[in-house]
Short mmCIF file of C-alpha atoms in Angstrom, two decimals:
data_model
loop_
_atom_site.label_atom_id
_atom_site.label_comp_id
_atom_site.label_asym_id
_atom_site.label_seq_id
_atom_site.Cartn_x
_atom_site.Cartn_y
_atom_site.Cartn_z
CA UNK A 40 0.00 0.00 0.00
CA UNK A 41 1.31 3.76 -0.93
CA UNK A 42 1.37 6.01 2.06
CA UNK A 43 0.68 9.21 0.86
CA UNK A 44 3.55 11.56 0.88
CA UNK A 45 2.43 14.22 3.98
CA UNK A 46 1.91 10.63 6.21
CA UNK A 47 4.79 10.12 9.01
CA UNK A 48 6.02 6.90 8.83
CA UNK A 49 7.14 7.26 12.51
CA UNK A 50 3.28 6.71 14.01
CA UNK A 51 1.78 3.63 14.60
CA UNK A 52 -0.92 3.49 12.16
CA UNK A 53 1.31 4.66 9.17
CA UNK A 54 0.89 2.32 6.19
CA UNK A 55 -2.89 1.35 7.34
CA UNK A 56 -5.47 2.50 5.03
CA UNK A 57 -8.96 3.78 6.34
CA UNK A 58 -12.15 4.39 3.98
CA UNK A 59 -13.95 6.56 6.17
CA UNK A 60 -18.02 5.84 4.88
CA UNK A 61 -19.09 8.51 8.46
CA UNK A 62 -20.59 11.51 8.57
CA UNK A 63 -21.42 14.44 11.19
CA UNK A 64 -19.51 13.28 14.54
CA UNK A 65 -18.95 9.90 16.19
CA UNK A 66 -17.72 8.24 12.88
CA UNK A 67 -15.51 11.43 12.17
CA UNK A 68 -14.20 11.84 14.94
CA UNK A 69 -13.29 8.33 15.32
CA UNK A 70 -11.49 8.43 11.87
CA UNK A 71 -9.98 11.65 12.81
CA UNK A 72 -8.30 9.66 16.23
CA UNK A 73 -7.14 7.18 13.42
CA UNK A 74 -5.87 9.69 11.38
CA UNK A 75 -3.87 11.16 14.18
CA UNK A 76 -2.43 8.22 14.64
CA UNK A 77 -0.59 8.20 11.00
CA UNK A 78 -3.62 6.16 9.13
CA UNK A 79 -4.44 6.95 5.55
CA UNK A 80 -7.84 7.94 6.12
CA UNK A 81 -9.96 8.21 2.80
CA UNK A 82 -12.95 10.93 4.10
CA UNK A 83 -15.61 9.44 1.39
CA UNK A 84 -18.56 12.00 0.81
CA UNK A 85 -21.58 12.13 -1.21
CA UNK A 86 -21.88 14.57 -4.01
CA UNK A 87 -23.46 17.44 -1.50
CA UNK A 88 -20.93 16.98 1.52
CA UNK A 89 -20.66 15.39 5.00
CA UNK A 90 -23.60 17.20 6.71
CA UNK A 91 -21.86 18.93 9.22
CA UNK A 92 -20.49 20.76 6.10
CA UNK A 93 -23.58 23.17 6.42
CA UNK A 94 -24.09 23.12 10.03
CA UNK A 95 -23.46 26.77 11.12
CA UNK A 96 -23.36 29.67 11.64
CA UNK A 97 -19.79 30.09 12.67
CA UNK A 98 -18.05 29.44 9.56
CA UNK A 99 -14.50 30.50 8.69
CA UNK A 100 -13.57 32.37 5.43
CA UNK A 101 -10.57 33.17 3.93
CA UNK A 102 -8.75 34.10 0.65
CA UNK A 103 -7.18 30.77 0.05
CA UNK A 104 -4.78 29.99 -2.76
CA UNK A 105 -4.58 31.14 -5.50
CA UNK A 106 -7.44 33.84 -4.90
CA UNK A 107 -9.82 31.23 -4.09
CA UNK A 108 -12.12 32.14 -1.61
CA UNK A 109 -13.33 29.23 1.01
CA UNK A 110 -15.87 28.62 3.19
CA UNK A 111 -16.37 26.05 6.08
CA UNK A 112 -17.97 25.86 8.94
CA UNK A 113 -16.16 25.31 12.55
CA UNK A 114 -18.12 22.46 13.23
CA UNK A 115 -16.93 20.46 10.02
CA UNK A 116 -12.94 22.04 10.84
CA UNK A 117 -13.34 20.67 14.51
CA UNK A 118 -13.21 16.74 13.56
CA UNK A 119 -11.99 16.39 10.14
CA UNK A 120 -7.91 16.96 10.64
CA UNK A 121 -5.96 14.44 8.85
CA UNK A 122 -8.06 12.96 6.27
CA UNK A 123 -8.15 13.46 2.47
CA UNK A 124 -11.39 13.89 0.96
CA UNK A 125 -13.04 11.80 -2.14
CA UNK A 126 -16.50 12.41 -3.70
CA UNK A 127 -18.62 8.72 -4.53
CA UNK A 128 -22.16 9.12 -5.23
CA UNK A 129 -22.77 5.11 -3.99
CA UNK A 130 -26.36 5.40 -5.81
CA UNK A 131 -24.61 5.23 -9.36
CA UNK A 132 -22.56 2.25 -10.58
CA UNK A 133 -19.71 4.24 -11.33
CA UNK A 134 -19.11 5.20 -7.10
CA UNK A 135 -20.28 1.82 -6.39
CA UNK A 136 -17.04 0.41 -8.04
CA UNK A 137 -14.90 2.72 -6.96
CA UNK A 138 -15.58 2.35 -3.60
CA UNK A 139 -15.24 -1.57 -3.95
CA UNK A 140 -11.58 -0.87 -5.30
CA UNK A 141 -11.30 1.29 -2.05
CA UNK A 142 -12.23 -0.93 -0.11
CA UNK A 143 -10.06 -3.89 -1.38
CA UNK A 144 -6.80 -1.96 -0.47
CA UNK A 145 -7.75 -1.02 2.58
CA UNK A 146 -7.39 -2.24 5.95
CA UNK A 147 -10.43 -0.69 8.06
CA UNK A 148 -13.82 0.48 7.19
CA UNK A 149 -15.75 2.53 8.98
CA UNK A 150 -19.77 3.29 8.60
CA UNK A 151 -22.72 4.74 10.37
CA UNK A 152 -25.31 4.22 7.65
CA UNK A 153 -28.43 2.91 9.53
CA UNK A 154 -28.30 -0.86 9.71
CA UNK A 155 -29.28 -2.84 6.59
CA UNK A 156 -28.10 0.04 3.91
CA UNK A 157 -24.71 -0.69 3.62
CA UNK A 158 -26.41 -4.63 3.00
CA UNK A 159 -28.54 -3.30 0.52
CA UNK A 160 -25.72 -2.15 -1.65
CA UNK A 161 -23.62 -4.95 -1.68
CA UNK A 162 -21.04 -3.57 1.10
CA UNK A 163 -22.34 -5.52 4.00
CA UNK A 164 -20.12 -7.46 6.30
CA UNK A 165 -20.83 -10.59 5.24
CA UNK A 166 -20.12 -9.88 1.57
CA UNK A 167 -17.06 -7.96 2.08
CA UNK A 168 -15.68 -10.09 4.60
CA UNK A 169 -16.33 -12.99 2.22
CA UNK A 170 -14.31 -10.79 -0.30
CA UNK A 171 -11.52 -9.25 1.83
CA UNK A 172 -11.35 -11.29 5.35
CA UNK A 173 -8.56 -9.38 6.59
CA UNK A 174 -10.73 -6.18 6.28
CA UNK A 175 -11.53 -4.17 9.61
CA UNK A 176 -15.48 -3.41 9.49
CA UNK A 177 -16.65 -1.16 11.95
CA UNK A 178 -20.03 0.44 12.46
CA UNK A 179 -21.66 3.10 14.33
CA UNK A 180 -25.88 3.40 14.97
CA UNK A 181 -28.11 4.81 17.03
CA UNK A 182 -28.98 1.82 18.70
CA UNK A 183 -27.27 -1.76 17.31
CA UNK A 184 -27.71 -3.93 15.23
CA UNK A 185 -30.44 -5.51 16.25
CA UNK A 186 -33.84 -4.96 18.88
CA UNK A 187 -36.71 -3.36 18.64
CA UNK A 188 -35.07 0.09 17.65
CA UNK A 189 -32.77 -1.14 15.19
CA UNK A 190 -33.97 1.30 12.27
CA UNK A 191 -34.17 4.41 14.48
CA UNK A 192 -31.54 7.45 13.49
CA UNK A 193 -29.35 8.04 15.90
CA UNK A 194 -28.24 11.47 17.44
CA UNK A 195 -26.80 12.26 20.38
CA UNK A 196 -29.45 14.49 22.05
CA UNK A 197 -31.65 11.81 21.23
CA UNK A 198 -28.95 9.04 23.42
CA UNK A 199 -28.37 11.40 26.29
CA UNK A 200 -32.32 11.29 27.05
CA UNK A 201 -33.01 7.46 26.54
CA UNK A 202 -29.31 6.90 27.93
CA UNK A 203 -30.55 8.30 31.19
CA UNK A 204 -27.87 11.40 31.29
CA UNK A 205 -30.10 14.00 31.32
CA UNK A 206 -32.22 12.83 33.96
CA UNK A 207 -29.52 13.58 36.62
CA UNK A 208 -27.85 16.36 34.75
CA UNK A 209 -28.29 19.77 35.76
CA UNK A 210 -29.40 21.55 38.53
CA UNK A 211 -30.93 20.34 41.73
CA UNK A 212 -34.51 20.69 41.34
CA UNK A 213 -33.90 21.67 37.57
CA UNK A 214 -35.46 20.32 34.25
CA UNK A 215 -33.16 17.30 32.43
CA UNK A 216 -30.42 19.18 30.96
CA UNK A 217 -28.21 17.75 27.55
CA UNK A 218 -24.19 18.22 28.58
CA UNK A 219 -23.09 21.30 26.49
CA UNK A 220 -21.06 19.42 23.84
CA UNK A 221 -22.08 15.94 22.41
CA UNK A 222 -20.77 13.35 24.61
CA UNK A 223 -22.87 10.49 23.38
CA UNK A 224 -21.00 11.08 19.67
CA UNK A 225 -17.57 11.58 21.20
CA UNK A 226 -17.38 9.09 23.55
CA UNK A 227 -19.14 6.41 21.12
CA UNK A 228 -16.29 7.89 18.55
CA UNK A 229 -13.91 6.95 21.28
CA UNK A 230 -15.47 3.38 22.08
CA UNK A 231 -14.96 2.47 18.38
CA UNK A 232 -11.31 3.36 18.13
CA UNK A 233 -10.47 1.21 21.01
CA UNK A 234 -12.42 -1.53 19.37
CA UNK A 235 -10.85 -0.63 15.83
CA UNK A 236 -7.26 -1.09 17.53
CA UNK A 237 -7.89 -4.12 19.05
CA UNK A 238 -9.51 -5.76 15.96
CA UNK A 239 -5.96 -4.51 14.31
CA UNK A 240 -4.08 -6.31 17.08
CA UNK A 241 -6.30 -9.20 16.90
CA UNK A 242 -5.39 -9.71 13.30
CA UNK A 243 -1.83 -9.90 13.46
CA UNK A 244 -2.51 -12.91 15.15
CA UNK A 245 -5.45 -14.71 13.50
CA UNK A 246 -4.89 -12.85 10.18
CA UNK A 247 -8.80 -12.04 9.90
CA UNK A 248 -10.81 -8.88 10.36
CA UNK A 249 -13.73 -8.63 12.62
CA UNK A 250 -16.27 -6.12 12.89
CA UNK A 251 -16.90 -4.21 15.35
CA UNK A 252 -19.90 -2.61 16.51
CA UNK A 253 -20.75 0.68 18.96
CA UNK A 254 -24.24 2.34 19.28
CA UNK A 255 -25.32 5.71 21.09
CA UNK A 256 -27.62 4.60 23.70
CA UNK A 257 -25.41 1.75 25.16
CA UNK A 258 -22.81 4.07 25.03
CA UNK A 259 -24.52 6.94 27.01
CA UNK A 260 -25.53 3.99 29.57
CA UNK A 261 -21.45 2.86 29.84
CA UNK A 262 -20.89 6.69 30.29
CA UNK A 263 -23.20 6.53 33.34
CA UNK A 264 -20.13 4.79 35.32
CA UNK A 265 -21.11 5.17 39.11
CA UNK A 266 -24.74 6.33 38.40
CA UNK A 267 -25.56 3.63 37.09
CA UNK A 268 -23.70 1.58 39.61
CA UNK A 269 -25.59 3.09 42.27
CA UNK A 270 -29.09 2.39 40.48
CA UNK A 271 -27.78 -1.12 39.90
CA UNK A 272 -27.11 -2.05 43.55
CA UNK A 273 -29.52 -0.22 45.49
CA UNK A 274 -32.60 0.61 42.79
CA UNK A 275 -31.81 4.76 43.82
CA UNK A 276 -32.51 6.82 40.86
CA UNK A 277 -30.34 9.44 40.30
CA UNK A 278 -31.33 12.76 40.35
CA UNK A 279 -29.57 16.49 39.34
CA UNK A 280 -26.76 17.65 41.95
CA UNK A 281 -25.38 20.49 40.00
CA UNK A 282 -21.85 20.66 40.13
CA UNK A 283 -21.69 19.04 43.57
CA UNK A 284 -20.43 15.43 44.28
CA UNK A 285 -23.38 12.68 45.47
CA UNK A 286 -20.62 11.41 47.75
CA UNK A 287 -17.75 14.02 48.97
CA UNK A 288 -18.15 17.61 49.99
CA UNK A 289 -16.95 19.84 49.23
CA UNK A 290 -16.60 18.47 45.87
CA UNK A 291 -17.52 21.07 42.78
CA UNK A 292 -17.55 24.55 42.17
CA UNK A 293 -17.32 27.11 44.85
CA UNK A 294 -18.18 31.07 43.73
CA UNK A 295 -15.77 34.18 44.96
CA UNK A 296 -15.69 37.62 44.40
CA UNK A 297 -14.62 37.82 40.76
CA UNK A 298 -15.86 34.29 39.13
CA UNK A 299 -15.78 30.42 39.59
CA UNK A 300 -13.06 27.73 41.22
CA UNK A 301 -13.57 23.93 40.96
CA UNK A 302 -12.02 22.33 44.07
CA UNK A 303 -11.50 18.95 45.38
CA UNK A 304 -11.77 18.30 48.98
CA UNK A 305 -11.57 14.53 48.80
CA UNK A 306 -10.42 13.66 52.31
CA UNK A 307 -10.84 15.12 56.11
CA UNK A 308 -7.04 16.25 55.73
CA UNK A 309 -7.78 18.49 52.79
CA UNK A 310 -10.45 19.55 54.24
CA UNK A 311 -8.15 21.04 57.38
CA UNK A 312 -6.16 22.89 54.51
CA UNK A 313 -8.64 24.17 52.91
CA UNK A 314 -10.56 25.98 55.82
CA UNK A 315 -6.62 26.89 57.15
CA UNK A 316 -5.70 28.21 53.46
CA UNK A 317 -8.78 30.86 52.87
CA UNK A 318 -8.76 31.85 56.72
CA UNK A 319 -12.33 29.73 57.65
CA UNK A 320 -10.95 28.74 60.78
CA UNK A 321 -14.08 28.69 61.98
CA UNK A 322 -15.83 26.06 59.90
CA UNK A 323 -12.58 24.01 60.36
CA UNK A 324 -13.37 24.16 64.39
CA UNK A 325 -16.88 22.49 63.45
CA UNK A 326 -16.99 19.18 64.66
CA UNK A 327 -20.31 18.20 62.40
CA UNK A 328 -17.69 19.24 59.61
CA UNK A 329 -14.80 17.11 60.26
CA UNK A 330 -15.72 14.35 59.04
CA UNK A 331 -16.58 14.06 54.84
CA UNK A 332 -19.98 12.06 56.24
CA UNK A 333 -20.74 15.23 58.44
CA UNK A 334 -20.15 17.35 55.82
CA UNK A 335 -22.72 15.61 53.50
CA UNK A 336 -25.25 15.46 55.60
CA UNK A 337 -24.62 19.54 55.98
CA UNK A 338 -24.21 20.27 52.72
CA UNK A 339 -26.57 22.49 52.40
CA UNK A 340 -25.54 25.35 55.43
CA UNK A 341 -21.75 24.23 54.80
CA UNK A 342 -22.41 25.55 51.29
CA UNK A 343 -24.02 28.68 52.50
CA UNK A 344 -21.46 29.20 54.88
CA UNK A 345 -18.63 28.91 52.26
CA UNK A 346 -20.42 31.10 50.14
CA UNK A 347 -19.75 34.05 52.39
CA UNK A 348 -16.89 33.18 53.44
CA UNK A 349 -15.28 33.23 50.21
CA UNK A 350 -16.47 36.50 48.63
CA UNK A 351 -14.32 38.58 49.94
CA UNK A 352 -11.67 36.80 47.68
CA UNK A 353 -10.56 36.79 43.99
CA UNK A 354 -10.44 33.98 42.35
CA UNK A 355 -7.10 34.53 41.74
CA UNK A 356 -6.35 35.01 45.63
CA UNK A 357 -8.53 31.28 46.07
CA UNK A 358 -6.86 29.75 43.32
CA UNK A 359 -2.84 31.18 45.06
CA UNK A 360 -3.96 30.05 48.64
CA UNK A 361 -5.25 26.56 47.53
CA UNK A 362 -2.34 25.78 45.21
CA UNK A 363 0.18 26.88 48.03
CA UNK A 364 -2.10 24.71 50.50
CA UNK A 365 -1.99 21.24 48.39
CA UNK A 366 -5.78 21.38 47.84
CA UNK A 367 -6.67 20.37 43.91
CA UNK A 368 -8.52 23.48 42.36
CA UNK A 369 -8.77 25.36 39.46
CA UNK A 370 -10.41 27.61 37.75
CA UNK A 371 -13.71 27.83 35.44
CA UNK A 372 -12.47 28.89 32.23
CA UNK A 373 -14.56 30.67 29.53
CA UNK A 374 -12.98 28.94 26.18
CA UNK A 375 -10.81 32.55 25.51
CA UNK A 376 -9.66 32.08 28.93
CA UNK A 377 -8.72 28.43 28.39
CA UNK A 378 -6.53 28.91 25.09
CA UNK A 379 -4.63 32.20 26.92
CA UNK A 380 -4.00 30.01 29.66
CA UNK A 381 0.42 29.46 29.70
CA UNK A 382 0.13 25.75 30.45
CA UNK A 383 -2.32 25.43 27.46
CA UNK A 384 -0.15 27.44 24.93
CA UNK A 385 3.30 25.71 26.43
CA UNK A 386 1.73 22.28 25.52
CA UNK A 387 0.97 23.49 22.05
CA UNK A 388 -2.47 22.46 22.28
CA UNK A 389 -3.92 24.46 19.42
CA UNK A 390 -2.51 24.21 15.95
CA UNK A 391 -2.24 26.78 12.96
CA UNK A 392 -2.36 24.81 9.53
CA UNK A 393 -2.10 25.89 5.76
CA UNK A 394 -5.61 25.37 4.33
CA UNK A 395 -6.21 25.23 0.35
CA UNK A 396 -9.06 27.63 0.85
CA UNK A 397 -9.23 29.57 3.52
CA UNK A 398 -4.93 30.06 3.51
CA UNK A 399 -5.10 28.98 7.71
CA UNK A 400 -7.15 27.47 10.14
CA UNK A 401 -6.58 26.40 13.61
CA UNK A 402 -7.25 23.34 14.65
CA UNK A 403 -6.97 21.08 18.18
CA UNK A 404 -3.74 19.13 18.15
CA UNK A 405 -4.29 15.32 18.93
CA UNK A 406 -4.99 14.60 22.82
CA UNK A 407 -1.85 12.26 23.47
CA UNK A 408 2.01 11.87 23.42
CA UNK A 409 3.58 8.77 21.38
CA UNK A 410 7.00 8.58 22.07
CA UNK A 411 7.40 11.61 23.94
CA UNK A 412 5.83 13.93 20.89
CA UNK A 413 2.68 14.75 19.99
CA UNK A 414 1.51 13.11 16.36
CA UNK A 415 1.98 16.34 14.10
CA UNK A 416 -1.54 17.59 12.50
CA UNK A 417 -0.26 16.21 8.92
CA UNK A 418 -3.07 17.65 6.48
CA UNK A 419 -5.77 19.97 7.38
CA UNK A 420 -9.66 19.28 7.49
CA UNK A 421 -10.31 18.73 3.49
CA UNK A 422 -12.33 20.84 1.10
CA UNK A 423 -15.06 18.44 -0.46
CA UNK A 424 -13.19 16.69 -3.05
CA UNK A 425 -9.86 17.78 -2.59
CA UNK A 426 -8.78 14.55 -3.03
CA UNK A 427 -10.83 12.40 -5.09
CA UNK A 428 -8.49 12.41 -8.21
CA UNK A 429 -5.34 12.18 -5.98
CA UNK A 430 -7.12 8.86 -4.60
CA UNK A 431 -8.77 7.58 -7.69
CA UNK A 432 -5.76 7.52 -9.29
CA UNK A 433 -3.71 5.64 -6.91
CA UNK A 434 -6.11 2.80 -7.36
CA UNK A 435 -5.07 2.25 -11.13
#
């Protein structure tokens, strides 16, 4: 197989091939992960665009090369690093076969077509596999491959509900409440890469593909961790706590005079550096606060207490005192806030790339460390197209 020129043949994926059949988030940003990891992923779109293409307001403009203007929207730029893309319309014969070539020199496919569509046009697993058994075949849905909701779209305000999530998200007393950025897609996105990499490993062994399989709704339900642990064993149903912790207090955000700190009180010896630290002798004295138990069953008047006792601080002055103290804390960021932060900008963490239409856009750099680096962003998110003869014509 031909790496493509801009791959690094230092990462672990390099030399693995990826036909990318996703669209909008968990299947993108799974093949993003991939590509991140030195993959050839092959971004395949249909004639009008991945969705998320359109999905904006904000998009970003820019001059380009060669005086050519783009357009793109953030949403599209956020998941879609690393990746070249190639237009198939799979409804004609001609796309049809050229995705079949695709897919014969590749090593991993990746869908989230609703289940039975990819069957319908002769790219199920059981005819590919037939065709290529070393081939990778991984899909996404909304809720499996098989039960009663099998044919239902899947999207991830749709998982959070029936997942359970927003049912004890949000404020105490509050309506359910979606998390603010779509945790069902990302974390399925990162269920499926796992599985993808063992199913890699697994074949250097057997020498056959698998396929692997992730839905939303199971996913959401895995994300529950300890609240659905705690349902499990004792049949409680969870219920919104804000920002506070069911089990240690204080555990959560804490307001001051100019904005927001998260601490982490998570034992009675914190807790006596923490009340020492910001001068609440005081509630340190309390003997119904000692104790983490004590302070649970308080929570309530501790918080209140707290409250004024921090006010007359910045959260700069907070954040200095805790730090110096030992206690884990930091601050609530607005996103300007984050990417100004020193310890942000020393790791690097956001990434100016050349773009064929809009000259530069700034992308996330990949969340991990191989080898003591971080995997360089190698291409930027692709216009639609940009690659289709490029890839098409490595396939003669």
């Amino acid at each position: 197989m031909t790496t493509p020129p801009t791959a690094s043949a230092g990462l672990p994926l390099s030399g693995v091939r990826v036909v990318d059949l996703t669209r909008v988030l968990t299947g993108p940003f799974c093949t993003m992960l991939l590509g991140d990891l030195g993959a050839d992923v092959i971004k395949v779109e249909p004639p009008g665009g991945d969705d998320t293409r359109g999905w904006g307001p904000p998009f970003q403009e820019g001059p380009g090369e060669e005086g050519r203007r783009g357009r793109e929207s953030s949403y599209f730029l956020s998941v879609n690093r690393n990746k070249r893309s190639v237009v198939l319309d799979l409804k004609s014969e001609d796309g049809l076969a050229a995705a079949r070539r695709l897919i014969a020199g590749s090593d991993i496919l990746v869908e989230n077509f609703r289940p039975g569509t990819l069957e319908r046009l002769g790219l199920g697993w059981n005819a590919l596999h037939a065709e290529h058994p070393r081939l990778i075949y991984a899909s996404i849905s909304g809720f499996g491959q098989s039960g009663p909701y099998r044919d239902r779209a899947g999207y991830d305000v749709i998982a959070q509900g029936m997942g359970g999530m927003m049912s004890y998200n949000g404020e105490v007393g509050g309506p359910p409440l979606r998390v603010g950025v779509a945790v069902a897609d990302v974390f399925s996105g990162s269920l499926i890469t796992q599985a993808i990499l063992a199913a890699l490993y697994a074949r250097e062994r057997t020498g056959q593909g698998e396929r692997v399989d992730v839905n939303l709704l199971e996913s959401v339900i895995a994300l529950g961790s300890s609240q659905v642990g705690r349902y499990l064993a004792t049949g409680e149903i969870p219920v919104p706590v804000g920002n506070d912790h069911r089990s240690i207090v204080p555990y959560g955000t804490v307001a001051c005079g100019d904005g927001f700190v998260n601490i982490a009180v998570g034992n009675d010896t914190l807790w006596r550096r923490f009340c020492a630290a910001l001068d609440l002798s005081e509630l340190g004295a309390e003997a119904r606060f000692a104790t983490n138990e004590g302070r649970v069953n308080s929570r309530a008047e501790l918080d209140t207490l707290m409250l004024r006792g921090l006010a007359r601080f910045t959260r700069q002055e907070v954040m200095n005192r805790l730090e110096v103290a030992g206690v884990p804390c930091g601050p609530v960021y607005d996103m300007a806030e984050v990417f100004a932060d020193p310890h942000v900008q020393a790791r690097g963490v956001a990434v100016e790339v050349a773009h064929p239409t809009l000259g530069t856009t700034t992308v996330t750099a990949p969340p991990w460390t191989i080898g003591g680096q971080t995997p360089p962003v190698r291409r930027a998110p692709p216009t639609l197209g940009q690659h289709t003869a490029e890839v098409l014509g490595e396939l003669d």
